[in-house]
Amino acid sequence: MLRLLSCRHATLLIEQRADAPLAPRDRRSLWLHLRYCPYCHRYAHQTVLLVLLAQARAAGAPAQLPGLPDAARQRIRQQLAGAGLDAL
């Protein structure tokens, strides 16, 4: 039986999912929550992007932001450089 998750519990599961696979029951509950909660759905998507960027950074490869237009990437790089941070 699926249980309804709070957004707080869903975000914890999203974070855990980034490190290791979830138990089947948690995976199903999270899937259900992400189907009706646009905020957690967006958070889950952003978490995937952060994991991809961190993995690319750790491997020394240039980061590729999937689905992000080149103009947006350039704008982000300029803002990071303006803030004194390394460009991704």
PDB file of N, CA and C in Angstrom:
ATOM      1  N   MET A   1       0.845  -1.176   0.000  1.00  0.00           N
ATOM      2  CA  MET A   1       0.000   0.000   0.000  1.00  0.00           C
ATOM      3  C   MET A   1       0.895   1.245   0.000  1.00  0.00           C
ATOM      4  N   LEU A   2       0.541   2.190  -0.842  1.00  0.00           N
ATOM      5  CA  LEU A   2       1.295   3.425  -0.919  1.00  0.00           C
ATOM      6  C   LEU A   2       0.859   4.364   0.191  1.00  0.00           C
ATOM      7  N   ARG A   3       1.822   5.092   0.714  1.00  0.00           N
ATOM      8  CA  ARG A   3       1.505   6.089   1.730  1.00  0.00           C
ATOM      9  C   ARG A   3       1.765   7.466   1.145  1.00  0.00           C
ATOM     10  N   LEU A   4       0.984   8.406   1.594  1.00  0.00           N
ATOM     11  CA  LEU A   4       1.161   9.776   1.129  1.00  0.00           C
ATOM     12  C   LEU A   4       2.280  10.421   1.926  1.00  0.00           C
ATOM     13  N   LEU A   5       3.174  11.041   1.222  1.00  0.00           N
ATOM     14  CA  LEU A   5       4.327  11.670   1.850  1.00  0.00           C
ATOM     15  C   LEU A   5       4.091  13.156   2.027  1.00  0.00           C
ATOM     16  N   SER A   6       4.701  13.711   3.047  1.00  0.00           N
ATOM     17  CA  SER A   6       4.763  15.166   3.160  1.00  0.00           C
ATOM     18  C   SER A   6       5.900  15.635   2.246  1.00  0.00           C
ATOM     19  N   CYS A   7       5.902  16.908   1.931  1.00  0.00           N
ATOM     20  CA  CYS A   7       6.981  17.443   1.095  1.00  0.00           C
ATOM     21  C   CYS A   7       8.329  17.304   1.821  1.00  0.00           C
ATOM     22  N   ARG A   8       8.324  17.454   3.122  1.00  0.00           N
ATOM     23  CA  ARG A   8       9.571  17.309   3.880  1.00  0.00           C
ATOM     24  C   ARG A   8      10.135  15.899   3.732  1.00  0.00           C
ATOM     25  N   HIS A   9       9.273  14.904   3.870  1.00  0.00           N
ATOM     26  CA  HIS A   9       9.736  13.526   3.732  1.00  0.00           C
ATOM     27  C   HIS A   9      10.140  13.230   2.285  1.00  0.00           C
ATOM     28  N   ALA A  10       9.393  13.795   1.339  1.00  0.00           N
ATOM     29  CA  ALA A  10       9.729  13.579  -0.076  1.00  0.00           C
ATOM     30  C   ALA A  10      11.106  14.146  -0.407  1.00  0.00           C
ATOM     31  N   THR A  11      11.430  15.333   0.114  1.00  0.00           N
ATOM     32  CA  THR A  11      12.745  15.914  -0.192  1.00  0.00           C
ATOM     33  C   THR A  11      13.864  15.094   0.458  1.00  0.00           C
ATOM     34  N   LEU A  12      13.589  14.529   1.632  1.00  0.00           N
ATOM     35  CA  LEU A  12      14.598  13.645   2.236  1.00  0.00           C
ATOM     36  C   LEU A  12      14.841  12.420   1.368  1.00  0.00           C
ATOM     37  N   LEU A  13      13.764  11.850   0.834  1.00  0.00           N
ATOM     38  CA  LEU A  13      13.920  10.682  -0.040  1.00  0.00           C
ATOM     39  C   LEU A  13      14.647  11.054  -1.334  1.00  0.00           C
ATOM     40  N   ILE A  14      14.371  12.255  -1.850  1.00  0.00           N
ATOM     41  CA  ILE A  14      15.062  12.710  -3.069  1.00  0.00           C
ATOM     42  C   ILE A  14      16.564  12.803  -2.801  1.00  0.00           C
ATOM     43  N   GLU A  15      16.915  13.340  -1.653  1.00  0.00           N
ATOM     44  CA  GLU A  15      18.335  13.433  -1.301  1.00  0.00           C
ATOM     45  C   GLU A  15      18.960  12.047  -1.118  1.00  0.00           C
ATOM     46  N   GLN A  16      18.247  11.155  -0.477  1.00  0.00           N
ATOM     47  CA  GLN A  16      18.762   9.793  -0.290  1.00  0.00           C
ATOM     48  C   GLN A  16      18.915   9.085  -1.639  1.00  0.00           C
ATOM     49  N   ARG A  17      17.955   9.331  -2.545  1.00  0.00           N
ATOM     50  CA  ARG A  17      17.986   8.691  -3.859  1.00  0.00           C
ATOM     51  C   ARG A  17      19.219   9.111  -4.654  1.00  0.00           C
ATOM     52  N   ALA A  18      19.741  10.307  -4.376  1.00  0.00           N
ATOM     53  CA  ALA A  18      20.940  10.771  -5.082  1.00  0.00           C
ATOM     54  C   ALA A  18      22.159   9.946  -4.693  1.00  0.00           C
ATOM     55  N   ASP A  19      22.145   9.357  -3.501  1.00  0.00           N
ATOM     56  CA  ASP A  19      23.295   8.594  -3.011  1.00  0.00           C
ATOM     57  C   ASP A  19      23.146   7.092  -3.184  1.00  0.00           C
ATOM     58  N   ALA A  20      21.932   6.592  -3.073  1.00  0.00           N
ATOM     59  CA  ALA A  20      21.719   5.141  -3.140  1.00  0.00           C
ATOM     60  C   ALA A  20      20.280   4.862  -3.560  1.00  0.00           C
ATOM     61  N   PRO A  21      20.048   3.692  -4.132  1.00  0.00           N
ATOM     62  CA  PRO A  21      18.669   3.362  -4.523  1.00  0.00           C
ATOM     63  C   PRO A  21      17.764   3.284  -3.297  1.00  0.00           C
ATOM     64  N   LEU A  22      16.520   3.673  -3.496  1.00  0.00           N
ATOM     65  CA  LEU A  22      15.538   3.625  -2.413  1.00  0.00           C
ATOM     66  C   LEU A  22      14.922   2.239  -2.321  1.00  0.00           C
ATOM     67  N   ALA A  23      14.382   1.948  -1.159  1.00  0.00           N
ATOM     68  CA  ALA A  23      13.613   0.716  -1.001  1.00  0.00           C
ATOM     69  C   ALA A  23      12.380   0.814  -1.900  1.00  0.00           C
ATOM     70  N   PRO A  24      11.903  -0.311  -2.398  1.00  0.00           N
ATOM     71  CA  PRO A  24      10.756  -0.264  -3.325  1.00  0.00           C
ATOM     72  C   PRO A  24       9.556   0.516  -2.779  1.00  0.00           C
ATOM     73  N   ARG A  25       9.235   0.344  -1.521  1.00  0.00           N
ATOM     74  CA  ARG A  25       8.088   1.059  -0.955  1.00  0.00           C
ATOM     75  C   ARG A  25       8.321   2.566  -0.975  1.00  0.00           C
ATOM     76  N   ASP A  26       9.523   3.015  -0.586  1.00  0.00           N
ATOM     77  CA  ASP A  26       9.835   4.443  -0.610  1.00  0.00           C
ATOM     78  C   ASP A  26       9.840   4.970  -2.042  1.00  0.00           C
ATOM     79  N   ARG A  27      10.368   4.175  -2.972  1.00  0.00           N
ATOM     80  CA  ARG A  27      10.415   4.598  -4.367  1.00  0.00           C
ATOM     81  C   ARG A  27       8.996   4.825  -4.917  1.00  0.00           C
ATOM     82  N   ARG A  28       8.093   3.906  -4.605  1.00  0.00           N
ATOM     83  CA  ARG A  28       6.715   4.052  -5.086  1.00  0.00           C
ATOM     84  C   ARG A  28       6.024   5.256  -4.442  1.00  0.00           C
ATOM     85  N   SER A  29       6.239   5.435  -3.157  1.00  0.00           N
ATOM     86  CA  SER A  29       5.620   6.580  -2.473  1.00  0.00           C
ATOM     87  C   SER A  29       6.153   7.898  -3.013  1.00  0.00           C
ATOM     88  N   LEU A  30       7.459   7.939  -3.260  1.00  0.00           N
ATOM     89  CA  LEU A  30       8.042   9.155  -3.819  1.00  0.00           C
ATOM     90  C   LEU A  30       7.508   9.411  -5.218  1.00  0.00           C
ATOM     91  N   TRP A  31       7.401   8.358  -6.019  1.00  0.00           N
ATOM     92  CA  TRP A  31       6.876   8.505  -7.374  1.00  0.00           C
ATOM     93  C   TRP A  31       5.479   9.109  -7.329  1.00  0.00           C
ATOM     94  N   LEU A  32       4.645   8.606  -6.443  1.00  0.00           N
ATOM     95  CA  LEU A  32       3.279   9.123  -6.317  1.00  0.00           C
ATOM     96  C   LEU A  32       3.310  10.594  -5.896  1.00  0.00           C
ATOM     97  N   HIS A  33       4.127  10.933  -4.934  1.00  0.00           N
ATOM     98  CA  HIS A  33       4.207  12.314  -4.464  1.00  0.00           C
ATOM     99  C   HIS A  33       4.656  13.238  -5.598  1.00  0.00           C
ATOM    100  N   LEU A  34       5.645  12.799  -6.348  1.00  0.00           N
ATOM    101  CA  LEU A  34       6.160  13.647  -7.434  1.00  0.00           C
ATOM    102  C   LEU A  34       5.137  13.831  -8.548  1.00  0.00           C
ATOM    103  N   ARG A  35       4.163  12.944  -8.630  1.00  0.00           N
ATOM    104  CA  ARG A  35       3.130  13.077  -9.672  1.00  0.00           C
ATOM    105  C   ARG A  35       2.177  14.226  -9.371  1.00  0.00           C
ATOM    106  N   TYR A  36       1.962  14.545  -8.111  1.00  0.00           N
ATOM    107  CA  TYR A  36       0.998  15.597  -7.788  1.00  0.00           C
ATOM    108  C   TYR A  36       1.628  16.834  -7.162  1.00  0.00           C
ATOM    109  N   CYS A  37       2.892  16.823  -6.850  1.00  0.00           N
ATOM    110  CA  CYS A  37       3.518  17.987  -6.219  1.00  0.00           C
ATOM    111  C   CYS A  37       4.534  18.625  -7.181  1.00  0.00           C
ATOM    112  N   PRO A  38       4.175  19.734  -7.819  1.00  0.00           N
ATOM    113  CA  PRO A  38       5.104  20.351  -8.775  1.00  0.00           C
ATOM    114  C   PRO A  38       6.364  20.904  -8.114  1.00  0.00           C
ATOM    115  N   TYR A  39       6.262  21.284  -6.856  1.00  0.00           N
ATOM    116  CA  TYR A  39       7.430  21.859  -6.176  1.00  0.00           C
ATOM    117  C   TYR A  39       8.490  20.789  -5.912  1.00  0.00           C
ATOM    118  N   CYS A  40       8.055  19.638  -5.432  1.00  0.00           N
ATOM    119  CA  CYS A  40       9.008  18.549  -5.194  1.00  0.00           C
ATOM    120  C   CYS A  40       9.498  17.963  -6.513  1.00  0.00           C
ATOM    121  N   HIS A  41       8.633  17.964  -7.523  1.00  0.00           N
ATOM    122  CA  HIS A  41       9.054  17.494  -8.843  1.00  0.00           C
ATOM    123  C   HIS A  41      10.201  18.363  -9.359  1.00  0.00           C
ATOM    124  N   ARG A  42      10.051  19.676  -9.206  1.00  0.00           N
ATOM    125  CA  ARG A  42      11.106  20.599  -9.634  1.00  0.00           C
ATOM    126  C   ARG A  42      12.374  20.385  -8.801  1.00  0.00           C
ATOM    127  N   TYR A  43      12.198  20.194  -7.502  1.00  0.00           N
ATOM    128  CA  TYR A  43      13.349  19.964  -6.627  1.00  0.00           C
ATOM    129  C   TYR A  43      14.088  18.684  -7.030  1.00  0.00           C
ATOM    130  N   ALA A  44      13.334  17.645  -7.362  1.00  0.00           N
ATOM    131  CA  ALA A  44      13.954  16.383  -7.794  1.00  0.00           C
ATOM    132  C   ALA A  44      14.757  16.592  -9.069  1.00  0.00           C
ATOM    133  N   HIS A  45      14.199  17.367 -10.006  1.00  0.00           N
ATOM    134  CA  HIS A  45      14.911  17.641 -11.252  1.00  0.00           C
ATOM    135  C   HIS A  45      16.196  18.430 -10.976  1.00  0.00           C
ATOM    136  N   GLN A  46      16.115  19.425 -10.107  1.00  0.00           N
ATOM    137  CA  GLN A  46      17.295  20.223  -9.782  1.00  0.00           C
ATOM    138  C   GLN A  46      18.356  19.379  -9.075  1.00  0.00           C
ATOM    139  N   THR A  47      17.920  18.447  -8.259  1.00  0.00           N
ATOM    140  CA  THR A  47      18.862  17.563  -7.571  1.00  0.00           C
ATOM    141  C   THR A  47      19.614  16.703  -8.573  1.00  0.00           C
ATOM    142  N   VAL A  48      18.925  16.203  -9.582  1.00  0.00           N
ATOM    143  CA  VAL A  48      19.596  15.412 -10.622  1.00  0.00           C
ATOM    144  C   VAL A  48      20.642  16.259 -11.331  1.00  0.00           C
ATOM    145  N   LEU A  49      20.288  17.504 -11.661  1.00  0.00           N
ATOM    146  CA  LEU A  49      21.249  18.389 -12.328  1.00  0.00           C
ATOM    147  C   LEU A  49      22.472  18.641 -11.451  1.00  0.00           C
ATOM    148  N   LEU A  50      22.242  18.865 -10.155  1.00  0.00           N
ATOM    149  CA  LEU A  50      23.371  19.098  -9.251  1.00  0.00           C
ATOM    150  C   LEU A  50      24.275  17.882  -9.158  1.00  0.00           C
ATOM    151  N   VAL A  51      23.698  16.689  -9.127  1.00  0.00           N
ATOM    152  CA  VAL A  51      24.500  15.465  -9.072  1.00  0.00           C
ATOM    153  C   VAL A  51      25.332  15.328 -10.348  1.00  0.00           C
ATOM    154  N   LEU A  52      24.718  15.607 -11.503  1.00  0.00           N
ATOM    155  CA  LEU A  52      25.463  15.530 -12.767  1.00  0.00           C
ATOM    156  C   LEU A  52      26.610  16.536 -12.787  1.00  0.00           C
ATOM    157  N   LEU A  53      26.352  17.751 -12.324  1.00  0.00           N
ATOM    158  CA  LEU A  53      27.405  18.766 -12.286  1.00  0.00           C
ATOM    159  C   LEU A  53      28.523  18.378 -11.329  1.00  0.00           C
ATOM    160  N   ALA A  54      28.163  17.856 -10.171  1.00  0.00           N
ATOM    161  CA  ALA A  54      29.182  17.455  -9.196  1.00  0.00           C
ATOM    162  C   ALA A  54      30.026  16.303  -9.727  1.00  0.00           C
ATOM    163  N   GLN A  55      29.388  15.356 -10.390  1.00  0.00           N
ATOM    164  CA  GLN A  55      30.128  14.233 -10.962  1.00  0.00           C
ATOM    165  C   GLN A  55      31.073  14.707 -12.060  1.00  0.00           C
ATOM    166  N   ALA A  56      30.604  15.622 -12.900  1.00  0.00           N
ATOM    167  CA  ALA A  56      31.467  16.148 -13.968  1.00  0.00           C
ATOM    168  C   ALA A  56      32.629  16.927 -13.372  1.00  0.00           C
ATOM    169  N   ARG A  57      32.329  17.692 -12.345  1.00  0.00           N
ATOM    170  CA  ARG A  57      33.377  18.487 -11.693  1.00  0.00           C
ATOM    171  C   ARG A  57      34.424  17.576 -11.041  1.00  0.00           C
ATOM    172  N   ALA A  58      33.969  16.512 -10.391  1.00  0.00           N
ATOM    173  CA  ALA A  58      34.887  15.574  -9.737  1.00  0.00           C
ATOM    174  C   ALA A  58      35.746  14.838 -10.757  1.00  0.00           C
ATOM    175  N   ALA A  59      35.195  14.587 -11.933  1.00  0.00           N
ATOM    176  CA  ALA A  59      35.936  13.889 -12.979  1.00  0.00           C
ATOM    177  C   ALA A  59      36.848  14.836 -13.752  1.00  0.00           C
ATOM    178  N   GLY A  60      36.735  16.132 -13.502  1.00  0.00           N
ATOM    179  CA  GLY A  60      37.569  17.105 -14.200  1.00  0.00           C
ATOM    180  C   GLY A  60      37.072  17.424 -15.592  1.00  0.00           C
ATOM    181  N   ALA A  61      35.902  16.942 -15.929  1.00  0.00           N
ATOM    182  CA  ALA A  61      35.330  17.195 -17.248  1.00  0.00           C
ATOM    183  C   ALA A  61      34.529  18.487 -17.206  1.00  0.00           C
ATOM    184  N   PRO A  62      34.420  19.169 -18.333  1.00  0.00           N
ATOM    185  CA  PRO A  62      33.567  20.357 -18.352  1.00  0.00           C
ATOM    186  C   PRO A  62      32.120  19.958 -18.111  1.00  0.00           C
ATOM    187  N   ALA A  63      31.463  20.731 -17.303  1.00  0.00           N
ATOM    188  CA  ALA A  63      30.076  20.408 -16.953  1.00  0.00           C
ATOM    189  C   ALA A  63      29.157  20.678 -18.129  1.00  0.00           C
ATOM    190  N   GLN A  64      28.276  19.775 -18.363  1.00  0.00           N
ATOM    191  CA  GLN A  64      27.256  19.935 -19.395  1.00  0.00           C
ATOM    192  C   GLN A  64      25.913  20.001 -18.694  1.00  0.00           C
ATOM    193  N   LEU A  65      25.203  21.071 -18.896  1.00  0.00           N
ATOM    194  CA  LEU A  65      23.882  21.210 -18.306  1.00  0.00           C
ATOM    195  C   LEU A  65      22.861  20.710 -19.314  1.00  0.00           C
ATOM    196  N   PRO A  66      22.280  19.541 -19.089  1.00  0.00           N
ATOM    197  CA  PRO A  66      21.336  19.008 -20.066  1.00  0.00           C
ATOM    198  C   PRO A  66      20.098  19.889 -20.179  1.00  0.00           C
ATOM    199  N   GLY A  67      19.738  20.180 -21.414  1.00  0.00           N
ATOM    200  CA  GLY A  67      18.515  20.908 -21.660  1.00  0.00           C
ATOM    201  C   GLY A  67      18.597  22.401 -21.448  1.00  0.00           C
ATOM    202  N   LEU A  68      19.756  22.914 -21.086  1.00  0.00           N
ATOM    203  CA  LEU A  68      19.894  24.341 -20.844  1.00  0.00           C
ATOM    204  C   LEU A  68      20.472  25.001 -22.093  1.00  0.00           C
ATOM    205  N   PRO A  69      19.823  26.021 -22.603  1.00  0.00           N
ATOM    206  CA  PRO A  69      20.321  26.682 -23.813  1.00  0.00           C
ATOM    207  C   PRO A  69      21.693  27.321 -23.569  1.00  0.00           C
ATOM    208  N   ASP A  70      22.454  27.438 -24.647  1.00  0.00           N
ATOM    209  CA  ASP A  70      23.799  28.017 -24.554  1.00  0.00           C
ATOM    210  C   ASP A  70      23.765  29.435 -23.988  1.00  0.00           C
ATOM    211  N   ALA A  71      22.763  30.213 -24.366  1.00  0.00           N
ATOM    212  CA  ALA A  71      22.667  31.588 -23.869  1.00  0.00           C
ATOM    213  C   ALA A  71      22.484  31.596 -22.346  1.00  0.00           C
ATOM    214  N   ALA A  72      21.696  30.670 -21.833  1.00  0.00           N
ATOM    215  CA  ALA A  72      21.488  30.599 -20.382  1.00  0.00           C
ATOM    216  C   ALA A  72      22.777  30.176 -19.684  1.00  0.00           C
ATOM    217  N   ARG A  73      23.486  29.219 -20.285  1.00  0.00           N
ATOM    218  CA  ARG A  73      24.770  28.792 -19.701  1.00  0.00           C
ATOM    219  C   ARG A  73      25.741  29.956 -19.629  1.00  0.00           C
ATOM    220  N   GLN A  74      25.814  30.721 -20.720  1.00  0.00           N
ATOM    221  CA  GLN A  74      26.728  31.865 -20.754  1.00  0.00           C
ATOM    222  C   GLN A  74      26.338  32.891 -19.692  1.00  0.00           C
ATOM    223  N   ARG A  75      25.035  33.122 -19.543  1.00  0.00           N
ATOM    224  CA  ARG A  75      24.551  34.080 -18.555  1.00  0.00           C
ATOM    225  C   ARG A  75      24.911  33.623 -17.137  1.00  0.00           C
ATOM    226  N   ILE A  76      24.773  32.336 -16.866  1.00  0.00           N
ATOM    227  CA  ILE A  76      25.131  31.791 -15.548  1.00  0.00           C
ATOM    228  C   ILE A  76      26.623  31.937 -15.298  1.00  0.00           C
ATOM    229  N   ARG A  77      27.429  31.620 -16.321  1.00  0.00           N
ATOM    230  CA  ARG A  77      28.885  31.749 -16.171  1.00  0.00           C
ATOM    231  C   ARG A  77      29.282  33.186 -15.867  1.00  0.00           C
ATOM    232  N   GLN A  78      28.659  34.135 -16.565  1.00  0.00           N
ATOM    233  CA  GLN A  78      28.969  35.549 -16.341  1.00  0.00           C
ATOM    234  C   GLN A  78      28.585  35.976 -14.933  1.00  0.00           C
ATOM    235  N   GLN A  79      27.446  35.516 -14.447  1.00  0.00           N
ATOM    236  CA  GLN A  79      27.023  35.879 -13.099  1.00  0.00           C
ATOM    237  C   GLN A  79      27.925  35.245 -12.049  1.00  0.00           C
ATOM    238  N   LEU A  80      28.362  34.001 -12.289  1.00  0.00           N
ATOM    239  CA  LEU A  80      29.285  33.361 -11.354  1.00  0.00           C
ATOM    240  C   LEU A  80      30.621  34.093 -11.341  1.00  0.00           C
ATOM    241  N   ALA A  81      31.104  34.453 -12.536  1.00  0.00           N
ATOM    242  CA  ALA A  81      32.377  35.169 -12.615  1.00  0.00           C
ATOM    243  C   ALA A  81      32.256  36.535 -11.939  1.00  0.00           C
ATOM    244  N   GLY A  82      31.110  37.197 -12.102  1.00  0.00           N
ATOM    245  CA  GLY A  82      30.879  38.486 -11.473  1.00  0.00           C
ATOM    246  C   GLY A  82      30.837  38.395  -9.952  1.00  0.00           C
ATOM    247  N   ALA A  83      30.412  37.249  -9.464  1.00  0.00           N
ATOM    248  CA  ALA A  83      30.346  37.030  -8.017  1.00  0.00           C
ATOM    249  C   ALA A  83      31.663  36.502  -7.472  1.00  0.00           C
ATOM    250  N   GLY A  84      32.648  36.321  -8.345  1.00  0.00           N
ATOM    251  CA  GLY A  84      33.952  35.834  -7.905  1.00  0.00           C
ATOM    252  C   GLY A  84      34.006  34.334  -7.706  1.00  0.00           C
ATOM    253  N   LEU A  85      33.059  33.607  -8.293  1.00  0.00           N
ATOM    254  CA  LEU A  85      33.029  32.148  -8.178  1.00  0.00           C
ATOM    255  C   LEU A  85      33.528  31.533  -9.473  1.00  0.00           C
ATOM    256  N   ASP A  86      34.027  30.322  -9.374  1.00  0.00           N
ATOM    257  CA  ASP A  86      34.461  29.603 -10.560  1.00  0.00           C
ATOM    258  C   ASP A  86      33.278  29.319 -11.458  1.00  0.00           C
ATOM    259  N   ALA A  87      33.496  29.455 -12.758  1.00  0.00           N
ATOM    260  CA  ALA A  87      32.473  29.055 -13.714  1.00  0.00           C
ATOM    261  C   ALA A  87      32.425  27.544 -13.752  1.00  0.00           C
ATOM    262  N   LEU A  88      31.247  27.011 -13.977  1.00  0.00           N
ATOM    263  CA  LEU A  88      31.073  25.562 -14.027  1.00  0.00           C
ATOM    264  C   LEU A  88      31.615  24.993 -15.297  1.00  0.00           C
TER     265      LEU A  88
END
